[in-house]
mmCIF file of N, CA and C in Angstrom:
data_model
loop_
_atom_site.group_PDB
_atom_site.id
_atom_site.type_symbol
_atom_site.label_atom_id
_atom_site.label_comp_id
_atom_site.label_asym_id
_atom_site.label_seq_id
_atom_site.Cartn_x
_atom_site.Cartn_y
_atom_site.Cartn_z
ATOM 1 N N UNK X 984 -13.475 56.980 -31.833
ATOM 2 C CA UNK X 984 -14.498 57.731 -31.143
ATOM 3 C C UNK X 984 -14.935 56.996 -29.871
ATOM 4 N N UNK X 985 -15.063 55.688 -29.933
ATOM 5 C CA UNK X 985 -15.477 54.946 -28.752
ATOM 6 C C UNK X 985 -14.441 54.992 -27.674
ATOM 7 N N UNK X 986 -13.166 55.060 -28.045
ATOM 8 C CA UNK X 986 -12.128 55.169 -27.062
ATOM 9 C C UNK X 986 -12.204 56.517 -26.343
ATOM 10 N N UNK X 987 -12.629 57.564 -27.052
ATOM 11 C CA UNK X 987 -12.782 58.873 -26.426
ATOM 12 C C UNK X 987 -13.904 58.861 -25.396
ATOM 13 N N UNK X 988 -15.006 58.183 -25.737
ATOM 14 C CA UNK X 988 -16.129 58.062 -24.782
ATOM 15 C C UNK X 988 -15.679 57.270 -23.592
ATOM 16 N N UNK X 989 -14.927 56.193 -23.825
ATOM 17 C CA UNK X 989 -14.427 55.334 -22.755
ATOM 18 C C UNK X 989 -13.473 56.132 -21.840
ATOM 19 N N UNK X 990 -12.588 56.917 -22.444
ATOM 20 C CA UNK X 990 -11.625 57.685 -21.642
ATOM 21 C C UNK X 990 -12.338 58.729 -20.793
ATOM 22 N N UNK X 991 -13.316 59.416 -21.346
ATOM 23 C CA UNK X 991 -14.061 60.429 -20.582
ATOM 24 C C UNK X 991 -14.807 59.773 -19.446
ATOM 25 N N UNK X 992 -15.434 58.639 -19.695
ATOM 26 C CA UNK X 992 -16.174 57.936 -18.649
ATOM 27 C C UNK X 992 -15.249 57.465 -17.540
ATOM 28 N N UNK X 993 -14.083 56.936 -17.914
ATOM 29 C CA UNK X 993 -13.115 56.452 -16.909
ATOM 30 C C UNK X 993 -12.544 57.596 -16.089
ATOM 31 N N UNK X 994 -12.322 58.730 -16.712
ATOM 32 C CA UNK X 994 -11.783 59.878 -15.964
ATOM 33 C C UNK X 994 -12.805 60.521 -15.049
ATOM 34 N N UNK X 995 -14.084 60.481 -15.453
ATOM 35 C CA UNK X 995 -15.123 61.070 -14.620
ATOM 36 C C UNK X 995 -15.396 60.201 -13.394
ATOM 37 N N UNK X 996 -15.443 58.903 -13.619
ATOM 38 C CA UNK X 996 -15.717 57.978 -12.533
ATOM 39 C C UNK X 996 -14.520 57.036 -12.400
ATOM 40 N N UNK X 997 -13.517 57.508 -11.676
ATOM 41 C CA UNK X 997 -12.226 56.794 -11.621
ATOM 42 C C UNK X 997 -12.298 55.489 -10.878
ATOM 43 N N UNK X 998 -13.324 55.277 -10.049
ATOM 44 C CA UNK X 998 -13.455 54.070 -9.269
ATOM 45 C C UNK X 998 -14.280 52.967 -9.975
ATOM 46 N N UNK X 999 -14.741 53.239 -11.162
ATOM 47 C CA UNK X 999 -15.525 52.234 -11.882
ATOM 48 C C UNK X 999 -14.624 51.112 -12.377
ATOM 49 N N UNK X 1000 -15.130 49.925 -12.367
ATOM 50 C CA UNK X 1000 -14.341 48.776 -12.815
ATOM 51 C C UNK X 1000 -14.406 48.683 -14.330
ATOM 52 N N UNK X 1001 -13.559 47.817 -14.906
ATOM 53 C CA UNK X 1001 -13.566 47.583 -16.343
ATOM 54 C C UNK X 1001 -14.916 47.023 -16.779
ATOM 55 N N UNK X 1002 -15.505 46.169 -15.968
ATOM 56 C CA UNK X 1002 -16.832 45.623 -16.292
ATOM 57 C C UNK X 1002 -17.902 46.706 -16.310
ATOM 58 N N UNK X 1003 -17.834 47.639 -15.329
ATOM 59 C CA UNK X 1003 -18.793 48.743 -15.313
ATOM 60 C C UNK X 1003 -18.634 49.614 -16.557
ATOM 61 N N UNK X 1004 -17.377 49.873 -16.902
ATOM 62 C CA UNK X 1004 -17.121 50.719 -18.099
ATOM 63 C C UNK X 1004 -17.589 50.040 -19.348
ATOM 64 N N UNK X 1005 -17.421 48.695 -19.386
ATOM 65 C CA UNK X 1005 -17.897 47.945 -20.566
ATOM 66 C C UNK X 1005 -19.399 48.044 -20.685
ATOM 67 N N UNK X 1006 -20.136 47.927 -19.574
ATOM 68 C CA UNK X 1006 -21.582 48.042 -19.596
ATOM 69 C C UNK X 1006 -22.023 49.448 -19.972
ATOM 70 N N UNK X 1007 -21.348 50.464 -19.456
ATOM 71 C CA UNK X 1007 -21.707 51.846 -19.766
ATOM 72 C C UNK X 1007 -21.475 52.138 -21.246
ATOM 73 N N UNK X 1008 -20.355 51.639 -21.777
ATOM 74 C CA UNK X 1008 -20.074 51.854 -23.180
ATOM 75 C C UNK X 1008 -21.090 51.165 -24.074
ATOM 76 N N UNK X 1009 -21.492 49.973 -23.654
ATOM 77 C CA UNK X 1009 -22.481 49.211 -24.409
ATOM 78 C C UNK X 1009 -23.809 49.926 -24.424
ATOM 79 N N UNK X 1010 -24.219 50.491 -23.281
ATOM 80 C CA UNK X 1010 -25.499 51.207 -23.239
ATOM 81 C C UNK X 1010 -25.431 52.516 -23.998
ATOM 82 N N UNK X 1011 -24.274 53.155 -24.011
ATOM 83 C CA UNK X 1011 -24.151 54.476 -24.694
ATOM 84 C C UNK X 1011 -24.034 54.324 -26.215
ATOM 85 N N UNK X 1012 -23.319 53.303 -26.674
ATOM 86 C CA UNK X 1012 -23.088 53.180 -28.110
ATOM 87 C C UNK X 1012 -23.770 52.006 -28.757
ATOM 88 N N UNK X 1013 -24.266 51.057 -27.978
ATOM 89 C CA UNK X 1013 -24.910 49.898 -28.531
ATOM 90 C C UNK X 1013 -23.960 48.828 -28.978
ATOM 91 N N UNK X 1014 -22.660 48.984 -28.742
ATOM 92 C CA UNK X 1014 -21.645 48.031 -29.136
ATOM 93 C C UNK X 1014 -21.198 47.252 -27.905
ATOM 94 N N UNK X 1015 -21.152 45.945 -27.971
ATOM 95 C CA UNK X 1015 -20.654 45.117 -26.852
ATOM 96 C C UNK X 1015 -19.136 45.063 -26.882
ATOM 97 N N UNK X 1016 -18.515 45.387 -25.752
ATOM 98 C CA UNK X 1016 -17.071 45.378 -25.640
ATOM 99 C C UNK X 1016 -16.719 44.581 -24.384
ATOM 100 N N UNK X 1017 -15.691 43.722 -24.468
ATOM 101 C CA UNK X 1017 -15.314 42.887 -23.315
ATOM 102 C C UNK X 1017 -14.534 43.737 -22.310
ATOM 103 N N UNK X 1018 -14.459 43.191 -21.101
ATOM 104 C CA UNK X 1018 -13.724 43.840 -20.021
ATOM 105 C C UNK X 1018 -12.232 43.943 -20.368
ATOM 106 N N UNK X 1019 -11.702 42.913 -21.011
ATOM 107 C CA UNK X 1019 -10.282 42.915 -21.393
ATOM 108 C C UNK X 1019 -10.003 43.981 -22.439
ATOM 109 N N UNK X 1020 -10.937 44.182 -23.354
ATOM 110 C CA UNK X 1020 -10.779 45.243 -24.363
ATOM 111 C C UNK X 1020 -10.762 46.615 -23.711
ATOM 112 N N UNK X 1021 -11.588 46.797 -22.690
ATOM 113 C CA UNK X 1021 -11.579 48.091 -21.951
ATOM 114 C C UNK X 1021 -10.204 48.318 -21.318
ATOM 115 N N UNK X 1022 -9.645 47.302 -20.657
ATOM 116 C CA UNK X 1022 -8.302 47.431 -20.085
ATOM 117 C C UNK X 1022 -7.284 47.821 -21.166
ATOM 118 N N UNK X 1023 -7.333 47.110 -22.293
ATOM 119 C CA UNK X 1023 -6.354 47.338 -23.356
ATOM 120 C C UNK X 1023 -6.522 48.735 -23.940
ATOM 121 N N UNK X 1024 -7.737 49.147 -24.208
ATOM 122 C CA UNK X 1024 -7.953 50.484 -24.808
ATOM 123 C C UNK X 1024 -7.534 51.600 -23.854
ATOM 124 N N UNK X 1025 -7.861 51.453 -22.586
ATOM 125 C CA UNK X 1025 -7.441 52.484 -21.618
ATOM 126 C C UNK X 1025 -5.906 52.489 -21.458
ATOM 127 N N UNK X 1026 -5.292 51.331 -21.577
ATOM 128 C CA UNK X 1026 -3.814 51.260 -21.498
ATOM 129 C C UNK X 1026 -3.183 51.987 -22.695
ATOM 130 N N UNK X 1027 -3.808 51.903 -23.872
ATOM 131 C CA UNK X 1027 -3.265 52.587 -25.034
ATOM 132 C C UNK X 1027 -3.271 54.105 -24.892
ATOM 133 N N UNK X 1028 -4.239 54.621 -24.117
ATOM 134 C CA UNK X 1028 -4.286 56.091 -23.921
ATOM 135 C C UNK X 1028 -3.621 56.526 -22.626
ATOM 136 N N UNK X 1029 -2.993 55.560 -21.911
ATOM 137 C CA UNK X 1029 -2.209 55.932 -20.724
ATOM 138 C C UNK X 1029 -2.979 55.852 -19.417
ATOM 139 N N UNK X 1030 -4.100 55.189 -19.352
ATOM 140 C CA UNK X 1030 -4.820 55.005 -18.092
ATOM 141 C C UNK X 1030 -4.697 53.551 -17.646
ATOM 142 N N UNK X 1031 -4.294 53.371 -16.388
ATOM 143 C CA UNK X 1031 -4.090 52.040 -15.858
ATOM 144 C C UNK X 1031 -4.839 51.911 -14.535
ATOM 145 N N UNK X 1032 -5.267 50.733 -14.191
ATOM 146 C CA UNK X 1032 -5.922 50.492 -12.909
ATOM 147 C C UNK X 1032 -4.844 50.409 -11.848
ATOM 148 N N UNK X 1033 -4.939 51.297 -10.891
ATOM 149 C CA UNK X 1033 -3.904 51.362 -9.850
ATOM 150 C C UNK X 1033 -4.576 51.539 -8.463
ATOM 151 N N UNK X 1034 -3.827 51.209 -7.439
ATOM 152 C CA UNK X 1034 -4.302 51.390 -6.071
ATOM 153 C C UNK X 1034 -4.285 52.901 -5.754
ATOM 154 N N UNK X 1035 -5.358 53.422 -5.156
ATOM 155 C CA UNK X 1035 -5.305 54.806 -4.747
ATOM 156 C C UNK X 1035 -4.340 54.948 -3.576
ATOM 157 N N UNK X 1036 -3.537 55.985 -3.609
ATOM 158 C CA UNK X 1036 -2.522 56.192 -2.559
ATOM 159 C C UNK X 1036 -2.843 57.470 -1.790
ATOM 160 N N UNK X 1037 -2.805 57.367 -0.481
ATOM 161 C CA UNK X 1037 -2.988 58.528 0.310
ATOM 162 C C UNK X 1037 -1.605 58.942 0.842
ATOM 163 N N UNK X 1038 -1.151 60.070 0.465
ATOM 164 C CA UNK X 1038 0.162 60.532 0.849
ATOM 165 C C UNK X 1038 0.056 61.392 2.118
ATOM 166 N N UNK X 1039 0.782 61.000 3.134
ATOM 167 C CA UNK X 1039 0.769 61.759 4.395
ATOM 168 C C UNK X 1039 1.915 62.761 4.367
ATOM 169 N N UNK X 1040 1.572 64.036 4.294
ATOM 170 C CA UNK X 1040 2.638 65.052 4.231
ATOM 171 C C UNK X 1040 3.384 65.148 5.576
ATOM 172 N N UNK X 1041 4.673 65.311 5.469
ATOM 173 C CA UNK X 1041 5.475 65.494 6.646
ATOM 174 C C UNK X 1041 5.419 66.884 7.163
ATOM 175 N N UNK X 1042 5.183 67.062 8.432
ATOM 176 C CA UNK X 1042 5.146 68.381 9.022
ATOM 177 C C UNK X 1042 6.559 68.770 9.458
ATOM 178 N N UNK X 1043 6.746 69.980 9.895
ATOM 179 C CA UNK X 1043 8.020 70.441 10.368
ATOM 180 C C UNK X 1043 8.456 69.626 11.594
ATOM 181 N N UNK X 1044 7.520 69.209 12.421
ATOM 182 C CA UNK X 1044 7.832 68.423 13.585
ATOM 183 C C UNK X 1044 8.305 67.043 13.180
ATOM 184 N N UNK X 1045 7.708 66.407 12.178
ATOM 185 C CA UNK X 1045 8.177 65.125 11.673
ATOM 186 C C UNK X 1045 9.617 65.222 11.193
ATOM 187 N N UNK X 1046 9.888 66.232 10.394
ATOM 188 C CA UNK X 1046 11.241 66.434 9.864
ATOM 189 C C UNK X 1046 12.271 66.639 10.961
ATOM 190 N N UNK X 1047 11.921 67.419 11.986
ATOM 191 C CA UNK X 1047 12.816 67.681 13.083
ATOM 192 C C UNK X 1047 13.108 66.399 13.852
ATOM 193 N N UNK X 1048 12.049 65.604 14.108
ATOM 194 C CA UNK X 1048 12.246 64.366 14.850
ATOM 195 C C UNK X 1048 13.059 63.363 14.050
ATOM 196 N N UNK X 1049 12.869 63.272 12.765
ATOM 197 C CA UNK X 1049 13.660 62.376 11.942
ATOM 198 C C UNK X 1049 15.143 62.774 11.936
ATOM 199 N N UNK X 1050 15.377 64.076 11.845
ATOM 200 C CA UNK X 1050 16.780 64.592 11.857
ATOM 201 C C UNK X 1050 17.423 64.301 13.186
ATOM 202 N N UNK X 1051 16.712 64.481 14.269
ATOM 203 C CA UNK X 1051 17.222 64.209 15.609
ATOM 204 C C UNK X 1051 17.597 62.731 15.761
ATOM 205 N N UNK X 1052 16.651 61.880 15.303
ATOM 206 C CA UNK X 1052 16.887 60.420 15.406
ATOM 207 C C UNK X 1052 18.104 60.002 14.589
ATOM 208 N N UNK X 1053 18.239 60.544 13.385
ATOM 209 C CA UNK X 1053 19.385 60.160 12.521
ATOM 210 C C UNK X 1053 20.696 60.640 13.131
ATOM 211 N N UNK X 1054 20.679 61.815 13.757
ATOM 212 C CA UNK X 1054 21.921 62.291 14.378
ATOM 213 C C UNK X 1054 22.293 61.457 15.607
ATOM 214 N N UNK X 1055 21.270 61.012 16.368
ATOM 215 C CA UNK X 1055 21.540 60.176 17.547
ATOM 216 C C UNK X 1055 22.134 58.816 17.188
ATOM 217 N N UNK X 1056 21.714 58.269 16.033
ATOM 218 C CA UNK X 1056 22.162 56.934 15.642
ATOM 219 C C UNK X 1056 23.193 56.899 14.558
ATOM 220 N N UNK X 1057 23.796 58.035 14.250
ATOM 221 C CA UNK X 1057 24.735 58.105 13.146
ATOM 222 C C UNK X 1057 26.007 57.289 13.409
ATOM 223 N N UNK X 1058 26.399 57.157 14.628
ATOM 224 C CA UNK X 1058 27.671 56.484 14.951
ATOM 225 C C UNK X 1058 27.469 55.078 15.525
ATOM 226 N N UNK X 1059 26.281 54.515 15.348
ATOM 227 C CA UNK X 1059 26.010 53.166 15.842
ATOM 228 C C UNK X 1059 26.840 52.141 15.071
ATOM 229 N N UNK X 1060 27.255 51.113 15.759
ATOM 230 C CA UNK X 1060 28.005 50.011 15.106
ATOM 231 C C UNK X 1060 27.048 48.967 14.567
ATOM 232 N N UNK X 1061 27.567 48.035 13.831
ATOM 233 C CA UNK X 1061 26.759 46.939 13.289
ATOM 234 C C UNK X 1061 26.141 46.098 14.427
ATOM 235 N N UNK X 1062 26.896 45.929 15.505
ATOM 236 C CA UNK X 1062 26.403 45.171 16.632
ATOM 237 C C UNK X 1062 25.194 45.839 17.257
ATOM 238 N N UNK X 1063 25.189 47.181 17.367
ATOM 239 C CA UNK X 1063 24.063 47.901 17.927
ATOM 240 C C UNK X 1063 22.865 47.801 17.012
ATOM 241 N N UNK X 1064 23.086 47.920 15.708
ATOM 242 C CA UNK X 1064 21.983 47.832 14.742
ATOM 243 C C UNK X 1064 21.405 46.439 14.655
ATOM 244 N N UNK X 1065 22.180 45.413 15.039
ATOM 245 C CA UNK X 1065 21.657 44.032 14.978
ATOM 246 C C UNK X 1065 20.557 43.799 16.003
ATOM 247 N N UNK X 1066 20.466 44.615 16.981
ATOM 248 C CA UNK X 1066 19.398 44.508 18.001
ATOM 249 C C UNK X 1066 18.107 45.227 17.617
ATOM 250 N N UNK X 1067 18.115 45.908 16.504
ATOM 251 C CA UNK X 1067 16.929 46.662 16.071
ATOM 252 C C UNK X 1067 16.120 45.825 15.102
ATOM 253 N N UNK X 1068 14.826 45.828 15.325
ATOM 254 C CA UNK X 1068 13.939 45.085 14.448
ATOM 255 C C UNK X 1068 13.207 46.074 13.553
ATOM 256 N N UNK X 1069 13.305 45.847 12.219
ATOM 257 C CA UNK X 1069 12.613 46.699 11.254
ATOM 258 C C UNK X 1069 11.301 45.975 10.851
ATOM 259 N N UNK X 1070 10.245 46.692 10.860
ATOM 260 C CA UNK X 1070 8.927 46.104 10.503
ATOM 261 C C UNK X 1070 8.578 46.509 9.066
ATOM 262 N N UNK X 1071 8.218 45.545 8.273
ATOM 263 C CA UNK X 1071 7.751 45.813 6.909
ATOM 264 C C UNK X 1071 6.236 45.723 6.960
ATOM 265 N N UNK X 1072 5.558 46.805 6.664
ATOM 266 C CA UNK X 1072 4.125 46.853 6.721
ATOM 267 C C UNK X 1072 3.457 46.601 5.390
ATOM 268 N N UNK X 1073 4.142 45.947 4.444
ATOM 269 C CA UNK X 1073 3.584 45.637 3.158
ATOM 270 C C UNK X 1073 2.460 44.621 3.295
ATOM 271 N N UNK X 1074 1.380 44.840 2.529
ATOM 272 C CA UNK X 1074 0.275 43.907 2.532
ATOM 273 C C UNK X 1074 0.488 42.875 1.445
ATOM 274 N N UNK X 1075 0.043 41.677 1.746
ATOM 275 C CA UNK X 1075 0.042 40.658 0.727
ATOM 276 C C UNK X 1075 -1.180 39.774 0.940
ATOM 277 N N UNK X 1076 -1.532 39.041 -0.120
ATOM 278 C CA UNK X 1076 -2.709 38.214 -0.043
ATOM 279 C C UNK X 1076 -2.416 36.895 -0.731
ATOM 280 N N UNK X 1077 -2.904 35.812 -0.159
ATOM 281 C CA UNK X 1077 -2.705 34.507 -0.789
ATOM 282 C C UNK X 1077 -3.779 34.228 -1.818
ATOM 283 N N UNK X 1078 -4.833 35.043 -1.853
ATOM 284 C CA UNK X 1078 -5.894 34.903 -2.794
ATOM 285 C C UNK X 1078 -5.642 35.784 -3.984
ATOM 286 N N UNK X 1079 -6.258 35.452 -5.107
ATOM 287 C CA UNK X 1079 -6.039 36.260 -6.339
ATOM 288 C C UNK X 1079 -6.720 37.592 -6.284
ATOM 289 N N UNK X 1080 -7.787 37.731 -5.540
ATOM 290 C CA UNK X 1080 -8.523 38.992 -5.452
ATOM 291 C C UNK X 1080 -8.332 39.597 -4.046
ATOM 292 N N UNK X 1081 -7.662 40.742 -4.026
ATOM 293 C CA UNK X 1081 -7.412 41.384 -2.716
ATOM 294 C C UNK X 1081 -8.584 42.221 -2.235
ATOM 295 N N UNK X 1082 -9.635 42.296 -3.079
ATOM 296 C CA UNK X 1082 -10.857 43.067 -2.727
ATOM 297 C C UNK X 1082 -10.590 44.528 -2.477
ATOM 298 N N UNK X 1083 -9.533 45.059 -3.095
ATOM 299 C CA UNK X 1083 -9.224 46.493 -2.967
ATOM 300 C C UNK X 1083 -9.810 47.208 -4.154
ATOM 301 N N UNK X 1084 -10.182 48.457 -3.936
ATOM 302 C CA UNK X 1084 -10.735 49.259 -5.015
ATOM 303 C C UNK X 1084 -9.609 49.896 -5.816
ATOM 304 N N UNK X 1085 -9.648 49.719 -7.127
ATOM 305 C CA UNK X 1085 -8.644 50.322 -7.991
ATOM 306 C C UNK X 1085 -9.239 51.583 -8.641
ATOM 307 N N UNK X 1086 -8.366 52.488 -8.998
ATOM 308 C CA UNK X 1086 -8.800 53.675 -9.743
ATOM 309 C C UNK X 1086 -8.036 53.753 -11.018
ATOM 310 N N UNK X 1087 -8.600 54.465 -12.031
ATOM 311 C CA UNK X 1087 -7.938 54.641 -13.306
ATOM 312 C C UNK X 1087 -7.060 55.879 -13.199
ATOM 313 N N UNK X 1088 -5.780 55.746 -13.445
ATOM 314 C CA UNK X 1088 -4.895 56.898 -13.389
ATOM 315 C C UNK X 1088 -3.740 56.740 -14.379
ATOM 316 N N UNK X 1089 -3.223 57.860 -14.793
ATOM 317 C CA UNK X 1089 -2.102 57.882 -15.739
ATOM 318 C C UNK X 1089 -0.789 57.754 -14.959
ATOM 319 N N UNK X 1090 0.250 57.252 -15.609
ATOM 320 C CA UNK X 1090 1.535 57.117 -14.934
ATOM 321 C C UNK X 1090 2.062 58.510 -14.479
ATOM 322 N N UNK X 1091 2.672 58.545 -13.327
ATOM 323 C CA UNK X 1091 3.237 59.793 -12.805
ATOM 324 C C UNK X 1091 2.239 60.618 -12.012
ATOM 325 N N UNK X 1092 1.017 60.144 -11.848
ATOM 326 C CA UNK X 1092 -0.019 60.898 -11.124
ATOM 327 C C UNK X 1092 -0.404 60.187 -9.822
ATOM 328 N N UNK X 1093 0.444 59.313 -9.347
ATOM 329 C CA UNK X 1093 0.118 58.500 -8.202
ATOM 330 C C UNK X 1093 -0.217 59.318 -6.953
ATOM 331 N N UNK X 1094 0.538 60.347 -6.654
ATOM 332 C CA UNK X 1094 0.326 61.120 -5.452
ATOM 333 C C UNK X 1094 -0.483 62.406 -5.663
ATOM 334 N N UNK X 1095 -1.042 62.577 -6.848
ATOM 335 C CA UNK X 1095 -1.899 63.766 -7.085
ATOM 336 C C UNK X 1095 -3.177 63.644 -6.309
ATOM 337 N N UNK X 1096 -3.681 64.764 -5.865
ATOM 338 C CA UNK X 1096 -4.973 64.717 -5.120
ATOM 339 C C UNK X 1096 -6.131 64.419 -6.045
#
């Protein structure tokens, strides 16, 4: 029963942290639950803390420009490609806490609105 209350609370307020959910569960049921137990229980029902993703839909213009670019560079040699610099825009952090907000979501729902 407590897992059901926890799941409903996590789904209603997807940006709440495990500590927040632990406090809310404690005030609602009177039972003290650790933050780690909240993570574990939500994991058992298929909810995991994940980064929210904003998907940028490609327009017809984007698709046309990508197709044009690929056709222009289809016959490039390795020597020509060696002059191109590819930029990786991945973020990384040397600290343990990236200070990003996580949301509770089920697998396969990453790009859902």
